[in-house]
Amino acid sequence: VQRHFQPLPPYLARRITLFSGATWVKYVSDPSIVFFIYGQFISYLTTPLLIKAVRDGYARSKAQQQAEEEQRRLAYDNLALEKENITKDLHFLRQQINPHFLLNAFNNIYAMIHRKDGRAAETLANLSTLMRYTLYRTSQDFVPLPDELDFISGYIDMERIRHTQPDAVVCELPDPAEDLSGWRVPPLLLVTFIENAFKHGLNAVYEGGWVRINLVVQTDDGRLTLT
């Protein structure tokens, strides 16, 4: 330092005097020497290490964030795929309901016309209403519950015509006058169960068959129960 600086700056001269006359004890006890060593030498190590630690921590955080985003993206893709599959399944089920229902309805109307039953025209009008619902409303994800109840009532009326024992079919549905406009359900959600009730409860037995349908809407806890 003395060879490099001519003349020697005062702050360096003080340091040289301090270090050259100090014993080894003062290197760990004298604050002036300790702070100088830390400020001029140790900080040259700690500062880069601190910077490296911050950079490594940021890189790990960035990698973890990217991994979490990738997991969220995969989870979203899986949910979208599941929703697409469920939508296809529902569409397939709805397409199955229509041919079965139409076949039964046409058979009923044909039998009524053959025996000159005066209810044939009313039944045909009911069928037209039901088909209008299945054609124009079932493509939606959700429909108002009163509309679905009207469809169920019309469907049950169509099934009642096929059977000569009116007491064999008991149906209890919510009063249409109730405030159910806020309720929305997937279209044709319940008719599959009702169709199976008639299929296995009356149409598949020779005698003693019955169908009892009970639908309760609990507005306090948002529960719909079909039995």
Tab-separated table of C-alpha atoms in Angstrom:
chain	number	residue	atom	x	y	z
A	1	VAL	CA	0.000	0.000	0.000
A	2	GLN	CA	2.829	2.392	0.872
A	3	ARG	CA	4.533	1.698	-2.486
A	4	HIS	CA	1.307	2.173	-4.428
A	5	PHE	CA	0.068	5.375	-2.826
A	6	GLN	CA	2.368	8.374	-2.968
A	7	PRO	CA	1.665	10.190	-0.751
A	8	LEU	CA	-0.234	7.753	1.508
A	9	PRO	CA	-3.813	8.892	2.180
A	10	PRO	CA	-4.498	9.738	5.824
A	11	TYR	CA	-7.199	7.066	6.282
A	12	LEU	CA	-4.822	4.363	5.010
A	13	ALA	CA	-1.967	5.702	7.150
A	14	ARG	CA	-4.190	5.370	10.216
A	15	ARG	CA	-5.073	1.789	9.282
A	16	ILE	CA	-1.448	0.799	8.675
A	17	THR	CA	-0.429	2.270	11.996
A	18	LEU	CA	-3.326	0.473	13.699
A	19	PHE	CA	-2.636	-2.930	12.176
A	20	SER	CA	1.174	-2.827	12.359
A	21	GLY	CA	1.208	-2.027	16.040
A	22	ALA	CA	-1.635	-4.337	17.092
A	23	THR	CA	-1.226	-7.681	18.738
A	24	TRP	CA	-3.285	-10.688	17.729
A	25	VAL	CA	-5.639	-10.132	20.681
A	26	LYS	CA	-6.695	-6.770	19.298
A	27	TYR	CA	-7.713	-8.446	16.042
A	28	VAL	CA	-10.674	-9.955	17.920
A	29	SER	CA	-11.167	-7.347	20.653
A	30	ASP	CA	-10.446	-3.936	19.156
A	31	PRO	CA	-13.688	-2.607	17.564
A	32	SER	CA	-11.790	-0.511	15.038
A	33	ILE	CA	-9.923	-3.526	13.703
A	34	VAL	CA	-12.941	-5.884	13.855
A	35	PHE	CA	-15.262	-3.479	12.033
A	36	PHE	CA	-12.598	-2.761	9.425
A	37	ILE	CA	-12.062	-6.459	8.770
A	38	TYR	CA	-15.801	-7.059	8.490
A	39	GLY	CA	-16.457	-3.985	6.382
A	40	GLN	CA	-13.581	-4.433	3.956
A	41	PHE	CA	-13.129	-8.200	3.720
A	42	ILE	CA	-15.919	-10.305	5.221
A	43	SER	CA	-18.613	-8.276	3.465
A	44	TYR	CA	-16.957	-9.168	0.152
A	45	LEU	CA	-17.985	-12.750	0.898
A	46	THR	CA	-21.303	-12.250	2.649
A	47	THR	CA	-22.739	-9.855	0.083
A	48	PRO	CA	-22.212	-12.166	-2.929
A	49	LEU	CA	-23.444	-15.124	-0.882
A	50	LEU	CA	-26.517	-13.157	0.116
A	51	ILE	CA	-27.144	-12.152	-3.480
A	52	LYS	CA	-26.703	-15.767	-4.584
A	53	ALA	CA	-29.075	-16.952	-1.862
A	54	VAL	CA	-31.681	-14.420	-2.981
A	55	ARG	CA	-31.269	-15.411	-6.630
A	56	ASP	CA	-31.475	-19.122	-5.811
A	57	GLY	CA	-34.533	-18.544	-3.641
A	58	TYR	CA	-36.194	-16.540	-6.410
A	59	ALA	CA	-35.354	-19.257	-8.949
A	60	ARG	CA	-36.815	-21.963	-6.683
A	61	SER	CA	-39.894	-19.853	-6.058
A	62	LYS	CA	-40.280	-19.267	-9.797
A	63	ALA	CA	-39.895	-22.983	-10.532
A	64	GLN	CA	-42.375	-23.883	-7.789
A	65	GLN	CA	-44.841	-21.299	-9.102
A	66	GLN	CA	-44.521	-22.700	-12.629
A	67	ALA	CA	-45.032	-26.229	-11.301
A	68	GLU	CA	-48.149	-25.138	-9.405
A	69	GLU	CA	-49.481	-23.348	-12.499
A	70	GLU	CA	-48.858	-26.492	-14.536
A	71	GLN	CA	-50.703	-28.586	-11.950
A	72	ARG	CA	-53.618	-26.133	-11.978
A	73	ARG	CA	-53.677	-26.225	-15.773
A	74	LEU	CA	-53.694	-30.030	-15.785
A	75	ALA	CA	-56.439	-30.076	-13.151
A	76	TYR	CA	-58.479	-27.587	-15.208
A	77	ASP	CA	-57.977	-29.678	-18.353
A	78	ASN	CA	-59.092	-32.803	-16.469
A	79	LEU	CA	-62.203	-31.026	-15.187
A	80	ALA	CA	-62.983	-29.743	-18.675
A	81	LEU	CA	-62.577	-33.261	-20.075
A	82	GLU	CA	-64.805	-34.729	-17.354
A	83	LYS	CA	-67.436	-32.072	-18.026
A	84	GLU	CA	-67.274	-32.816	-21.752
A	85	ASN	CA	-67.710	-36.542	-21.085
A	86	ILE	CA	-70.626	-35.908	-18.725
A	87	THR	CA	-72.239	-33.629	-21.307
A	88	LYS	CA	-71.887	-36.338	-23.951
A	89	ASP	CA	-73.381	-38.911	-21.575
A	90	LEU	CA	-76.335	-36.651	-20.814
A	91	HIS	CA	-76.861	-35.968	-24.495
A	92	PHE	CA	-76.777	-39.702	-25.187
A	93	LEU	CA	-79.304	-40.384	-22.419
A	94	ARG	CA	-81.623	-37.677	-23.742
A	95	GLN	CA	-81.424	-39.143	-27.218
A	96	GLN	CA	-82.360	-42.514	-25.743
A	97	ILE	CA	-85.385	-41.135	-23.921
A	98	ASN	CA	-86.967	-39.574	-26.983
A	99	PRO	CA	-87.353	-42.743	-29.137
A	100	HIS	CA	-88.690	-44.831	-26.235
A	101	PHE	CA	-91.116	-42.154	-25.225
A	102	LEU	CA	-92.295	-41.502	-28.775
A	103	LEU	CA	-92.839	-45.188	-29.450
A	104	ASN	CA	-94.989	-45.604	-26.348
A	105	ALA	CA	-96.912	-42.415	-27.029
A	106	PHE	CA	-97.720	-43.310	-30.625
A	107	ASN	CA	-98.839	-46.769	-29.555
A	108	ASN	CA	-101.150	-45.217	-26.973
A	109	ILE	CA	-102.664	-42.773	-29.440
A	110	TYR	CA	-103.080	-45.496	-32.055
A	111	ALA	CA	-104.923	-47.681	-29.562
A	112	MET	CA	-107.179	-44.779	-28.540
A	113	ILE	CA	-108.020	-43.965	-32.154
A	114	HIS	CA	-108.658	-47.637	-32.876
A	115	ARG	CA	-111.211	-47.882	-30.061
A	116	LYS	CA	-112.564	-44.403	-30.879
A	117	ASP	CA	-111.571	-42.922	-27.561
A	118	GLY	CA	-112.420	-39.218	-27.372
A	119	ARG	CA	-109.223	-38.491	-25.479
A	120	ALA	CA	-107.078	-39.131	-28.551
A	121	ALA	CA	-107.045	-35.479	-29.642
A	122	GLU	CA	-106.204	-34.262	-26.119
A	123	THR	CA	-103.467	-36.865	-25.838
A	124	LEU	CA	-102.010	-35.830	-29.185
A	125	ALA	CA	-101.945	-32.198	-28.052
A	126	ASN	CA	-100.209	-33.253	-24.846
A	127	LEU	CA	-97.659	-35.186	-26.892
A	128	SER	CA	-97.023	-32.104	-29.023
A	129	THR	CA	-96.322	-30.059	-25.891
A	130	LEU	CA	-93.949	-32.677	-24.548
A	131	MET	CA	-92.078	-32.973	-27.840
A	132	ARG	CA	-91.746	-29.213	-28.085
A	133	TYR	CA	-90.102	-29.281	-24.660
A	134	THR	CA	-87.707	-32.091	-25.576
A	135	LEU	CA	-86.748	-30.449	-28.876
A	136	TYR	CA	-86.221	-26.855	-27.784
A	137	ARG	CA	-85.467	-26.920	-24.055
A	138	THR	CA	-83.334	-30.000	-23.422
A	139	SER	CA	-80.350	-28.512	-25.252
A	140	GLN	CA	-79.885	-26.120	-22.339
A	141	ASP	CA	-77.745	-27.009	-19.354
A	142	PHE	CA	-80.436	-25.984	-16.867
A	143	VAL	CA	-84.160	-25.243	-17.076
A	144	PRO	CA	-86.605	-23.808	-14.520
A	145	LEU	CA	-87.991	-26.480	-12.220
A	146	PRO	CA	-91.660	-25.553	-12.950
A	147	ASP	CA	-91.075	-26.311	-16.649
A	148	GLU	CA	-89.563	-29.685	-15.764
A	149	LEU	CA	-92.534	-30.420	-13.462
A	150	ASP	CA	-94.966	-29.600	-16.281
A	151	PHE	CA	-93.130	-32.053	-18.509
A	152	ILE	CA	-93.218	-34.741	-15.800
A	153	SER	CA	-96.946	-34.205	-15.278
A	154	GLY	CA	-97.604	-34.498	-18.992
A	155	TYR	CA	-95.480	-37.625	-19.188
A	156	ILE	CA	-97.366	-39.256	-16.305
A	157	ASP	CA	-100.679	-38.365	-17.958
A	158	MET	CA	-99.497	-40.121	-21.101
A	159	GLU	CA	-98.606	-43.218	-19.102
A	160	ARG	CA	-101.901	-43.194	-17.190
A	161	ILE	CA	-103.807	-43.540	-20.434
A	162	ARG	CA	-102.196	-46.901	-21.115
A	163	HIS	CA	-103.573	-48.489	-17.946
A	164	THR	CA	-107.151	-49.227	-17.000
A	165	GLN	CA	-106.538	-49.055	-13.258
A	166	PRO	CA	-106.245	-45.393	-12.281
A	167	ASP	CA	-105.564	-46.274	-8.645
A	168	ALA	CA	-102.369	-48.070	-9.647
A	169	VAL	CA	-100.675	-44.734	-10.364
A	170	VAL	CA	-100.280	-42.290	-7.465
A	171	CYS	CA	-98.392	-39.073	-8.152
A	172	GLU	CA	-97.623	-36.247	-5.727
A	173	LEU	CA	-95.852	-33.263	-7.242
A	174	PRO	CA	-95.317	-29.748	-5.829
A	175	ASP	CA	-98.109	-27.258	-6.379
A	176	PRO	CA	-97.360	-25.224	-9.528
A	177	ALA	CA	-98.469	-22.140	-7.618
A	178	GLU	CA	-95.454	-22.451	-5.295
A	179	ASP	CA	-92.627	-20.019	-5.852
A	180	LEU	CA	-90.118	-22.317	-7.561
A	181	SER	CA	-88.947	-19.946	-10.260
A	182	GLY	CA	-85.504	-19.705	-8.671
A	183	TRP	CA	-84.966	-23.458	-8.891
A	184	ARG	CA	-83.088	-24.691	-11.955
A	185	VAL	CA	-82.336	-28.321	-12.784
A	186	PRO	CA	-80.782	-30.195	-15.708
A	187	PRO	CA	-83.507	-31.043	-18.238
A	188	LEU	CA	-84.898	-34.590	-18.168
A	189	LEU	CA	-83.030	-35.209	-14.921
A	190	LEU	CA	-85.949	-37.012	-13.248
A	191	VAL	CA	-87.952	-38.452	-16.107
A	192	THR	CA	-85.554	-41.407	-16.498
A	193	PHE	CA	-86.457	-42.662	-13.018
A	194	ILE	CA	-90.157	-42.100	-13.643
A	195	GLU	CA	-89.960	-43.892	-16.977
A	196	ASN	CA	-88.304	-46.866	-15.287
A	197	ALA	CA	-90.965	-46.835	-12.576
A	198	PHE	CA	-93.658	-47.381	-15.199
A	199	LYS	CA	-91.493	-49.805	-17.157
A	200	HIS	CA	-90.826	-52.110	-14.204
A	201	GLY	CA	-93.769	-51.250	-11.979
A	202	LEU	CA	-96.651	-51.630	-14.425
A	203	ASN	CA	-95.577	-52.482	-17.944
A	204	ALA	CA	-93.513	-55.543	-16.970
A	205	VAL	CA	-96.103	-57.234	-14.704
A	206	TYR	CA	-99.387	-58.940	-15.481
A	207	GLU	CA	-101.277	-57.867	-12.383
A	208	GLY	CA	-100.740	-56.183	-9.045
A	209	GLY	CA	-98.332	-53.615	-10.407
A	210	TRP	CA	-98.247	-50.055	-9.106
A	211	VAL	CA	-96.376	-46.784	-9.403
A	212	ARG	CA	-96.110	-44.215	-6.617
A	213	ILE	CA	-94.257	-41.012	-7.364
A	214	ASN	CA	-93.517	-38.409	-4.702
A	215	LEU	CA	-91.468	-35.278	-5.333
A	216	VAL	CA	-90.744	-32.872	-2.475
A	217	VAL	CA	-88.961	-29.533	-2.721
A	218	GLN	CA	-87.520	-28.211	0.530
A	219	THR	CA	-86.858	-24.518	-0.015
A	220	ASP	CA	-85.239	-24.000	3.401
A	221	ASP	CA	-82.197	-26.192	2.742
A	222	GLY	CA	-82.327	-26.380	-1.071
A	223	ARG	CA	-83.102	-30.083	-1.306
A	224	LEU	CA	-85.152	-31.873	-3.950
A	225	THR	CA	-86.192	-35.454	-3.170
A	226	LEU	CA	-87.799	-37.806	-5.674
A	227	THR	CA	-89.173	-41.132	-4.481
